Tab-separated table of C-alpha atoms in Angstrom:
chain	number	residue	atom	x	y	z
A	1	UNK	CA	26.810	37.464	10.668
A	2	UNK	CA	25.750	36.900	7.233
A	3	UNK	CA	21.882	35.573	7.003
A	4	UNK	CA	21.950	32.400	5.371
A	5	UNK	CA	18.189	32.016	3.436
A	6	UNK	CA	17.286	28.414	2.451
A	7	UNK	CA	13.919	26.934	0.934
A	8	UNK	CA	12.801	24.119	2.222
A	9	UNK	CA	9.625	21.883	1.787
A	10	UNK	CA	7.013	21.554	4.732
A	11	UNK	CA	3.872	19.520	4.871
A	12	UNK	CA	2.481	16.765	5.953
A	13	UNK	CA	1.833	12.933	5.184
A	14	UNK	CA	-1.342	13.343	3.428
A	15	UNK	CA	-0.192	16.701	1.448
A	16	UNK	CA	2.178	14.079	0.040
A	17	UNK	CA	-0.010	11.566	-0.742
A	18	UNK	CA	-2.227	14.324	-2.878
A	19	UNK	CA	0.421	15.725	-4.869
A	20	UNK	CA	2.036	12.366	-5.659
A	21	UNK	CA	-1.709	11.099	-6.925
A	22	UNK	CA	-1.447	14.003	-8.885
A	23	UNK	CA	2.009	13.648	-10.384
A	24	UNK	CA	0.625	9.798	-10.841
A	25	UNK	CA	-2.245	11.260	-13.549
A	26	UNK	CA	-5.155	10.951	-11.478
A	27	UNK	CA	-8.319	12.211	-13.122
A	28	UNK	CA	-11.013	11.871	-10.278
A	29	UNK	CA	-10.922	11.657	-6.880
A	30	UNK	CA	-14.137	10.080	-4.795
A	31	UNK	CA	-14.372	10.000	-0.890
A	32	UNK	CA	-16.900	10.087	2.064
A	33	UNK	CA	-14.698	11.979	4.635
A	34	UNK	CA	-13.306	9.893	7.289
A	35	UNK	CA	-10.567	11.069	9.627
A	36	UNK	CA	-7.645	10.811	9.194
A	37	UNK	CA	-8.348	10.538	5.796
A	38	UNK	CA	-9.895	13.694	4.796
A	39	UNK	CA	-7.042	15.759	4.244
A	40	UNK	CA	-6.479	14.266	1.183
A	41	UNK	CA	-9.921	15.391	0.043
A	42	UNK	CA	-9.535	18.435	0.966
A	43	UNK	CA	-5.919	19.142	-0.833
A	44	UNK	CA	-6.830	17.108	-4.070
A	45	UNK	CA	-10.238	19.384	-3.293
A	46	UNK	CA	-8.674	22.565	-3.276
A	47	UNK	CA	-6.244	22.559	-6.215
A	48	UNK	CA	-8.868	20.840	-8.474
A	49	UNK	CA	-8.948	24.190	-10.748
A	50	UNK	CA	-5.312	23.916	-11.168
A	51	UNK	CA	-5.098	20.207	-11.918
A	52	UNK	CA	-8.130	19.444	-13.396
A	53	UNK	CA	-9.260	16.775	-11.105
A	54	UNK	CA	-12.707	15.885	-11.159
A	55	UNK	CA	-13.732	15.675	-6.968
A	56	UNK	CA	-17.083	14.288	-5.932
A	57	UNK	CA	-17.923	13.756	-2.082
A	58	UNK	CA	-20.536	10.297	-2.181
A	59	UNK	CA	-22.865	9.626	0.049
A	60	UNK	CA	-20.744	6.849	1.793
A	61	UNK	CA	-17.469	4.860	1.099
A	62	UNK	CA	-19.519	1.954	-1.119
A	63	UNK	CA	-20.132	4.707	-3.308
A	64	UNK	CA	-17.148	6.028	-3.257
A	65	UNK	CA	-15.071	2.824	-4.393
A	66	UNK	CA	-17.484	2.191	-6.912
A	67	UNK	CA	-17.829	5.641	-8.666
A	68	UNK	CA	-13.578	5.056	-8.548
A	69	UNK	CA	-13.153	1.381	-9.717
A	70	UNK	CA	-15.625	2.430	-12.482
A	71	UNK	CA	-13.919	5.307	-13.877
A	72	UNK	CA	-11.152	2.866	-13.715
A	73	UNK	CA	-12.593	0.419	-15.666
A	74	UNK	CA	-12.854	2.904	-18.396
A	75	UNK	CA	-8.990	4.424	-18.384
A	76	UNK	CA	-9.666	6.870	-16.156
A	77	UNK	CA	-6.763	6.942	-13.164
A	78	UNK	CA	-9.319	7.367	-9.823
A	79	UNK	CA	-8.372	6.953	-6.208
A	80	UNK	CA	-10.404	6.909	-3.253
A	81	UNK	CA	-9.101	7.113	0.723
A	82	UNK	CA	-10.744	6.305	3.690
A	83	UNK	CA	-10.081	4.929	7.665
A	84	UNK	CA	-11.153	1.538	8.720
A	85	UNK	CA	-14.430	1.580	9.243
A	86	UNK	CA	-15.131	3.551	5.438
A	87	UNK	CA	-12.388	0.589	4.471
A	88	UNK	CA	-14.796	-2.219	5.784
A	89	UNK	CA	-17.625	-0.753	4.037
A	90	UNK	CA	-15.407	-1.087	0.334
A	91	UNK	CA	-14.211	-4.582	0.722
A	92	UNK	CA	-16.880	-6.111	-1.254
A	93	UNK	CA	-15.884	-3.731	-4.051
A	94	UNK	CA	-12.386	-4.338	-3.443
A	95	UNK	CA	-13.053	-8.265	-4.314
A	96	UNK	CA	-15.096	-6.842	-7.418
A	97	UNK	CA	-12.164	-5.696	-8.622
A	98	UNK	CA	-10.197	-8.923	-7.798
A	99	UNK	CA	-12.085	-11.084	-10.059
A	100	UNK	CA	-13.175	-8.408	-12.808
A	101	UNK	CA	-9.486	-7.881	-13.110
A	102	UNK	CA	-10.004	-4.184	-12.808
A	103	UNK	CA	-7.264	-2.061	-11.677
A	104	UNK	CA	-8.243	-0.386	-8.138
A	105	UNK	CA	-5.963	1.774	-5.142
A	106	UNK	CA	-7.388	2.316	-2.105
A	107	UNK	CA	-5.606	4.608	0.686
A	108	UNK	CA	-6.313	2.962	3.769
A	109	UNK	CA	-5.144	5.927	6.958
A	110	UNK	CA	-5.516	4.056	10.128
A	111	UNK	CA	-6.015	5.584	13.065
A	112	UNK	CA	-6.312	3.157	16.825
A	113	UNK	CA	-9.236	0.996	17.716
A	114	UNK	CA	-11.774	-1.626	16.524
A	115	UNK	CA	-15.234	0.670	16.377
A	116	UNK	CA	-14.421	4.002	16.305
A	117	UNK	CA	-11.944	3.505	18.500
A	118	UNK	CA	-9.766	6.611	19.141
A	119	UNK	CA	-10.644	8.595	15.911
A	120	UNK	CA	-8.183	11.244	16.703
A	121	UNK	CA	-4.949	8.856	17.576
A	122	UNK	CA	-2.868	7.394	15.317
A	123	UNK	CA	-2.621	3.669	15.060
A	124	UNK	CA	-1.183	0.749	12.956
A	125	UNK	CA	-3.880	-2.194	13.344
A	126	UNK	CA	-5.224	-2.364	9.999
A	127	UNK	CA	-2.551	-4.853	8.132
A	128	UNK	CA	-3.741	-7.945	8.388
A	129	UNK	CA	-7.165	-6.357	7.637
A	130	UNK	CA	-5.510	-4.694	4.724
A	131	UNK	CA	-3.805	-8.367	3.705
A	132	UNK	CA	-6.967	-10.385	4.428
A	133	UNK	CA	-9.578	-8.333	3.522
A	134	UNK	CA	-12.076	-9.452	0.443
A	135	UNK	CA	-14.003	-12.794	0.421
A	136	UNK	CA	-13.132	-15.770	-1.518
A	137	UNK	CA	-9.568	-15.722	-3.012
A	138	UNK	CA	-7.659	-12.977	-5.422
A	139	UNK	CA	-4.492	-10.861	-5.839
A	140	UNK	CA	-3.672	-8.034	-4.226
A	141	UNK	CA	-0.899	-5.483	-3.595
A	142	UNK	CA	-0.316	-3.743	-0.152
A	143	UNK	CA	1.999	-0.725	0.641
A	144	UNK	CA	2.747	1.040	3.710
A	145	UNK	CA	4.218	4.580	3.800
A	146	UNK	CA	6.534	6.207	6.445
A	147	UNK	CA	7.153	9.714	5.754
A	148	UNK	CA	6.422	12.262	2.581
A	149	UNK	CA	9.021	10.666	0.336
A	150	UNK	CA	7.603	7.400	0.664
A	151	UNK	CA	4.239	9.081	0.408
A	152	UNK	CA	5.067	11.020	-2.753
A	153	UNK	CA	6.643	7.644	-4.490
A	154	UNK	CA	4.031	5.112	-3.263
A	155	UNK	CA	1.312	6.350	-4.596
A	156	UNK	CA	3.011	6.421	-7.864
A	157	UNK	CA	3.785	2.742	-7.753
A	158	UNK	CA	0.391	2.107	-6.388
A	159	UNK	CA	-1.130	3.119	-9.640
A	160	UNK	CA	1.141	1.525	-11.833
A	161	UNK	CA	0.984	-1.853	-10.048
A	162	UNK	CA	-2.928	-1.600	-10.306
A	163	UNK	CA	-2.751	-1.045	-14.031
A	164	UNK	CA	-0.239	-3.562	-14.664
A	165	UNK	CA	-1.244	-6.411	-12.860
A	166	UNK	CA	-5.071	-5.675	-12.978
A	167	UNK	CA	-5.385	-5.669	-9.266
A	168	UNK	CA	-6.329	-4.288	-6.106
A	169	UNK	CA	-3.479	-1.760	-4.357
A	170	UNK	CA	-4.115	-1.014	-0.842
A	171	UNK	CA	-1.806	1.267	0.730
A	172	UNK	CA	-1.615	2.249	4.203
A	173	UNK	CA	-0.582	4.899	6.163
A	174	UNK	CA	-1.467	6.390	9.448
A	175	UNK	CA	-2.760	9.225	11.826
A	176	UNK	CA	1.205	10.081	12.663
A	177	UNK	CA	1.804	10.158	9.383
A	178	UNK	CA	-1.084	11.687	7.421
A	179	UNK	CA	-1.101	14.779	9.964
A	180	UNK	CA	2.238	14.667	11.168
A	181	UNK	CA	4.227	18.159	9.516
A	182	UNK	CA	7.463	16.777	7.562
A	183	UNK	CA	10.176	19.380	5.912
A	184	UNK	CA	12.031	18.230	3.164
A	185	UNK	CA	15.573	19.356	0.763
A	186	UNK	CA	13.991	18.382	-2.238
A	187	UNK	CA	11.082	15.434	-3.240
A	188	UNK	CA	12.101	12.251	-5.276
A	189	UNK	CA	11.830	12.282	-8.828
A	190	UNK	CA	8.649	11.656	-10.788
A	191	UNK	CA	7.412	7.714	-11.423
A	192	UNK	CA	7.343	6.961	-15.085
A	193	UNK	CA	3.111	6.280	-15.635
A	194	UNK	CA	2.317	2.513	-16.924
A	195	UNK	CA	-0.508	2.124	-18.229
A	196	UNK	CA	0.130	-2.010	-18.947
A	197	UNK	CA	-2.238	-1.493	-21.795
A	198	UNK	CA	-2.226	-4.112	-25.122
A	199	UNK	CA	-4.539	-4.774	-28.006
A	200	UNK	CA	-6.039	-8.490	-27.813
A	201	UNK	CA	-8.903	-10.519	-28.943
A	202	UNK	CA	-9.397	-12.381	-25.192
A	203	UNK	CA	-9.995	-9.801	-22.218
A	204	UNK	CA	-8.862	-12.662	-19.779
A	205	UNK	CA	-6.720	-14.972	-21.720
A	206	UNK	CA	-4.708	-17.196	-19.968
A	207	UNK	CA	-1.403	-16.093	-20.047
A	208	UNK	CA	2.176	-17.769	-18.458
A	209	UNK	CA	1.873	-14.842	-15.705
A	210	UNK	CA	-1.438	-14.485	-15.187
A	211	UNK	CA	-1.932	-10.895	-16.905
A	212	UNK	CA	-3.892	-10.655	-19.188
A	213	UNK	CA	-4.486	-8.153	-22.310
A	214	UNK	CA	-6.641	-4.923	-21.115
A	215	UNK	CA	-7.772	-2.459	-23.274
A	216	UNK	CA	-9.842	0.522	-22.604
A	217	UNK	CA	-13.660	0.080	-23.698
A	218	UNK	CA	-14.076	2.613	-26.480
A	219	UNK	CA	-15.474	2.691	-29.773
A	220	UNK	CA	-12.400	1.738	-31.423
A	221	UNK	CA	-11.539	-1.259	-30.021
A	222	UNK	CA	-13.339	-4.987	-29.664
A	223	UNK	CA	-16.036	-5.000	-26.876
A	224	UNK	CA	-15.945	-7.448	-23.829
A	225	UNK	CA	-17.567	-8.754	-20.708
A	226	UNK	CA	-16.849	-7.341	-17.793
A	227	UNK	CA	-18.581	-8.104	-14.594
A	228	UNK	CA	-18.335	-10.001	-10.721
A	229	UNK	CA	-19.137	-13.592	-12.104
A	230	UNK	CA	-17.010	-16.162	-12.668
A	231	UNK	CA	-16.080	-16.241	-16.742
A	232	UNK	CA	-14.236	-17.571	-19.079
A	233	UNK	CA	-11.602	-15.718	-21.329
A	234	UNK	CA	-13.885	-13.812	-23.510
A	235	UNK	CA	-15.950	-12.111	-20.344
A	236	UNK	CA	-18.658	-14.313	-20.634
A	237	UNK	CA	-20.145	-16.007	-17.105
A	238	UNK	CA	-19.840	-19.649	-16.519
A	239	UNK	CA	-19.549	-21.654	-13.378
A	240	UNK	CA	-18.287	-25.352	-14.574
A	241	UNK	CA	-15.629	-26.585	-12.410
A	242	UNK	CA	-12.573	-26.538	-15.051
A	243	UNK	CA	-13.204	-22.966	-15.915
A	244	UNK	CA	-13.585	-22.320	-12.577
A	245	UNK	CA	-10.007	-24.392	-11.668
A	246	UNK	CA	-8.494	-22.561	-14.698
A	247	UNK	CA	-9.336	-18.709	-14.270
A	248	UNK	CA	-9.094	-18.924	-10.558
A	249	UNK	CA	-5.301	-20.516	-11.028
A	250	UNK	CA	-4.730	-17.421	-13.888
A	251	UNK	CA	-5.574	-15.113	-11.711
A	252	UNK	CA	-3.326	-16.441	-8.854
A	253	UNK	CA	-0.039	-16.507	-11.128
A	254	UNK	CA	-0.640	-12.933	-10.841
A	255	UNK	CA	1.348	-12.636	-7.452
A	256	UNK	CA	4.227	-14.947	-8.089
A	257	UNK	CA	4.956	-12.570	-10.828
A	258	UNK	CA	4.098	-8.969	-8.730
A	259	UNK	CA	6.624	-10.999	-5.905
A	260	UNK	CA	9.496	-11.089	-8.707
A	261	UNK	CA	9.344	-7.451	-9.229
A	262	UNK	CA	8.901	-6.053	-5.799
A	263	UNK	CA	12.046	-5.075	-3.935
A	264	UNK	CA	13.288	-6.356	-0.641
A	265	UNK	CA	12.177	-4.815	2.448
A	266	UNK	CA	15.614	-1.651	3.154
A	267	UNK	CA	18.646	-2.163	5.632
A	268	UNK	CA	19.320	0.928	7.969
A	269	UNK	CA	22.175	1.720	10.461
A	270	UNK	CA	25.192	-0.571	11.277
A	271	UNK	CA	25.172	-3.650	9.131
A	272	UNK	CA	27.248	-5.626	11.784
A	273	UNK	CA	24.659	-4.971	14.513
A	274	UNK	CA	23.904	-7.548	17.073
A	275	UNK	CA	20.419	-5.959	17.704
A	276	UNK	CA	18.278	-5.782	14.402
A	277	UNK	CA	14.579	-4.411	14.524
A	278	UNK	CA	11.845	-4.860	12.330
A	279	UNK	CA	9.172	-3.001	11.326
A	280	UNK	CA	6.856	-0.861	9.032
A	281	UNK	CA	5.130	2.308	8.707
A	282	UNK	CA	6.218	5.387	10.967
A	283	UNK	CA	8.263	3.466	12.935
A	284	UNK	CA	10.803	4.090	10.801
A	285	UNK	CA	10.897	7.586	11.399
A	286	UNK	CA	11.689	6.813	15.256
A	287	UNK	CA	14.418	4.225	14.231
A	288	UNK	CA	16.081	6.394	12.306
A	289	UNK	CA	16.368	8.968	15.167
A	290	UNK	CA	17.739	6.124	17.580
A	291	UNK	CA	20.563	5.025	15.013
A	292	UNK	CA	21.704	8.275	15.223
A	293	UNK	CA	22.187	7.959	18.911
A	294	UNK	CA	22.989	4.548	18.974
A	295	UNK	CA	25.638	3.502	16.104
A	296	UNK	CA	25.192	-0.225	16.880
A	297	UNK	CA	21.777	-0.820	16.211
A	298	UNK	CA	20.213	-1.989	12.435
A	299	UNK	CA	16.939	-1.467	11.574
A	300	UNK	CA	14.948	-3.448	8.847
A	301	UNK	CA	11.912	-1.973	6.824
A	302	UNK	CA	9.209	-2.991	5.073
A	303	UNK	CA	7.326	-0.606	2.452
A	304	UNK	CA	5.976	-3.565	0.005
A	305	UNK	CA	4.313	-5.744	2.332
A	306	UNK	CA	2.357	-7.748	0.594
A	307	UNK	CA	3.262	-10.054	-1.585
A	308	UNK	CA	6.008	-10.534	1.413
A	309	UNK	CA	9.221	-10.358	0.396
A	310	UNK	CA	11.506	-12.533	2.968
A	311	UNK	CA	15.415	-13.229	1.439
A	312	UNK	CA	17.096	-10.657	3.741
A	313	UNK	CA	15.068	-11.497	6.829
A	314	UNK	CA	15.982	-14.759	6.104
A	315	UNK	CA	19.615	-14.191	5.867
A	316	UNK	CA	19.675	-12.399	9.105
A	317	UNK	CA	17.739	-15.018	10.621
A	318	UNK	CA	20.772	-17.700	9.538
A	319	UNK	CA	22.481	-15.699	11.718
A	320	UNK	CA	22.197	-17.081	15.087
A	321	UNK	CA	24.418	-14.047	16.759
A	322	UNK	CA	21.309	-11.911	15.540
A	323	UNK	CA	18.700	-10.791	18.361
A	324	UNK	CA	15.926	-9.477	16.035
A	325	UNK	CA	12.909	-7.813	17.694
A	326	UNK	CA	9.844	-6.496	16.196
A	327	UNK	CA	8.918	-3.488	16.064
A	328	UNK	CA	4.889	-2.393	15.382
A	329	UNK	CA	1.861	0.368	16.846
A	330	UNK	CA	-0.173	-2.821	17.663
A	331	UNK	CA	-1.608	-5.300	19.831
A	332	UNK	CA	-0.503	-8.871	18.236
A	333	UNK	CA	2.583	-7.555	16.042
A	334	UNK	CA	0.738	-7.970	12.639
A	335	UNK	CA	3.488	-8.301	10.414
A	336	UNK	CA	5.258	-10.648	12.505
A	337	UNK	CA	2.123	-12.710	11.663
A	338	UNK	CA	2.291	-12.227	8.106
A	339	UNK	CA	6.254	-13.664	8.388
A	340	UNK	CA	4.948	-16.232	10.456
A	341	UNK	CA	2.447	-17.450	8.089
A	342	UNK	CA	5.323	-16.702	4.969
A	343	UNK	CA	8.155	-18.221	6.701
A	344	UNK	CA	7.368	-20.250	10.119
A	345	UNK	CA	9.293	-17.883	11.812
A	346	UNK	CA	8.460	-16.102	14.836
A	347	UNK	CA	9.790	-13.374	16.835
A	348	UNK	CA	10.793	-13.915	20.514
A	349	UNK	CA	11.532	-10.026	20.659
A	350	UNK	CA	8.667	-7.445	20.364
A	351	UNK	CA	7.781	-4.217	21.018
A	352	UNK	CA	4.627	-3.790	20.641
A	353	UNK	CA	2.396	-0.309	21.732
A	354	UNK	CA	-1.350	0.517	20.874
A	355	UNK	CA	-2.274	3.124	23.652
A	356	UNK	CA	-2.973	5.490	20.107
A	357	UNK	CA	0.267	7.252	20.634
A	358	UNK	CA	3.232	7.137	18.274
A	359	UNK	CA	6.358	5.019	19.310
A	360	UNK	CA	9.003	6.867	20.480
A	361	UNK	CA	12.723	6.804	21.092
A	362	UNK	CA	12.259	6.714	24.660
A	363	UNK	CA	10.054	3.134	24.299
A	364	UNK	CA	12.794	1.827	22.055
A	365	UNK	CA	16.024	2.717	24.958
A	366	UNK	CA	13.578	1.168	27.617
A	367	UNK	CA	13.625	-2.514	25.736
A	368	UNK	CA	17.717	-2.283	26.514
């Protein structure tokens, strides 16, 4: 018998999530270690002679999104990754960067439990925190990844969301996926980098969709205000009520115009099913197992959560021969909330586990 060699790709969620930062052009990388997080760290850590990267450990995750959002503010692509609890301590940032208009990506690795919950289980609890989180009212962007592919390319569009839109970028992933050991043929093809950079005279004018002109602070170009007050379009702080009205509704167009671009969540398996699930995250990875053993099944993803995108859940929800069931690793099926709140509709179907253990094939077969 004639020994057949082949090279394939093995690592794991968070490996992933390094090396597509790193194909994205980040520059610095600032954490507080936090499992199931710290992997990242620790990759991004370990090449940093071969990339470049500048890595700094802070003294706790408020540092660490602040050190990040400020080398963003001056053109510097940063990222920072934490679990929950590190992710409660950077909300206030997080909102910073909502009304400064400063671009800002946050990994978010959940892992099961309020507290400290189960620090060594994987979970998937943290959307609606992810969705929600940041007081008063601003844009965001959240993205879940499944597997190293999505991994590898999220990341990518992460960054370039952040820059062009001026926003926030949360993107999740989890315990199962961050540690979980993935082989691959080949990876996806690089993301073209956007910078969404443009000469102006305004650093906030009030554009049709809500982005405005952003230019790195240098010695070259016109100097502006940047800071957590309220303003008007030159940078300059002022609370009257108008202003307030007008920036506030600016800032807002911002998602009806991120909603536009974002695809729709992805069809899997038989397109004629009768039984359609939907989820996110690594539940796809399970899915995608059954509708190999089960040809009758469809499954629906979502990877760009939030802005929700809704047309093809919609369509299968016209439907009435559909039976669509949900499909999440938590308690109160969180993005059957979030389509809820969208849409008005909710799900009479769910599968729902949070005992910190991944779903598996075996709990999907026991729903028929």
């Amino acid at each position: 018998l004639k020994l057949i060699k082949t090279k394939k790709l093995l690592m794991t969620g968070n490996e992933a999530l390094a090396l597509g930062a790193i194909t994205a052009g980040v520059r610095a990388y600032f954490a507080y270690p936090m499992t199931p997080a710290t992997s990242i760290f620790k990759f991004i850590g370990e090449t940093s002679k071969e990339t470049g990267i500048l890595v700094k450990q802070a003294e706790n995750e408020i540092t660490a999104i602040q050190m990040s959002l400020g080398s963003m503010y001056m053109g510097t692509r940063a990222l920072t990754a934490t679990s929950g609890g590190g992710f409660d301590l950077m909300i206030e940032t997080i909102s910073c960067s909502g009304i400064s208009e400063t671009p800002l990506v946050v990994i978010l690795s959940q892992r099961a439990g309020a507290g400290t919950g189960l620090p060594t289980w994987s979970g998937a609890g943290d959307l609606t925190n992810a969705v929600k989180c940041g007081h008063g009212e601003f844009p965001k962007c959240v993205l879940a990844v499944s597997d190293i592919h999505s991994s590898y390319t999220l990341i990518q569009e992460a960054f370039n969301i952040a820059e062009r839109y001026q926003i926030p970028v949360i993107v999740l992933t989890e315990k199962q996926i961050s540690e979980s050991l993935y082989t691959s043929d080949n990876f996806p093809a690089p993301i073209h980098i956007e910078r969404g950079l443009s000469d102006g005279k305004l650093r906030y004018n009030n554009s049709d969709d809500g982005i405005s002109d952003r230019w790195i602070p240098s010695k070259n170009k016109k100097p502006y205000l940047s800071s957590s007050d309220e303003h008007r379009e030159d940078g300059s702080s002022c609370d009257e009520s108008n202003n307030a009205v007008t920036m506030l509704n600016k800032r807002m167009k911002k998602l009806r115009t991120l909603e536009k671009e974002l695809p729709e969540p992805k069809y899997y398996g038989n397109t004629k099913a009768k039984e359609i699930f939907v989820g996110w995250g690594s539940v796809k990875n399970t899915m995608l197992d059954l509708i190999q053993k089960n040809k009758e099944i469809g499954y629906l993803h979502y990877e760009y959560i939030f802005p929700l995108k809704t047309k093809t859940l919609e369509k299968l929800i016209e439907e009435n021969s559909k039976n669509l069931i949900l499909v999440e690793n938590n308690k109160n099926g969180q993005l059957g909330g979030l389509i809820k709140e969208e849409i008005g509709y909710e799900f009479k179907n769910k599968i729902l586990k949070y005992d910190g253990r991944a779903l598996t094939v075996e709990d999907i077969i026991e729903y028929f």
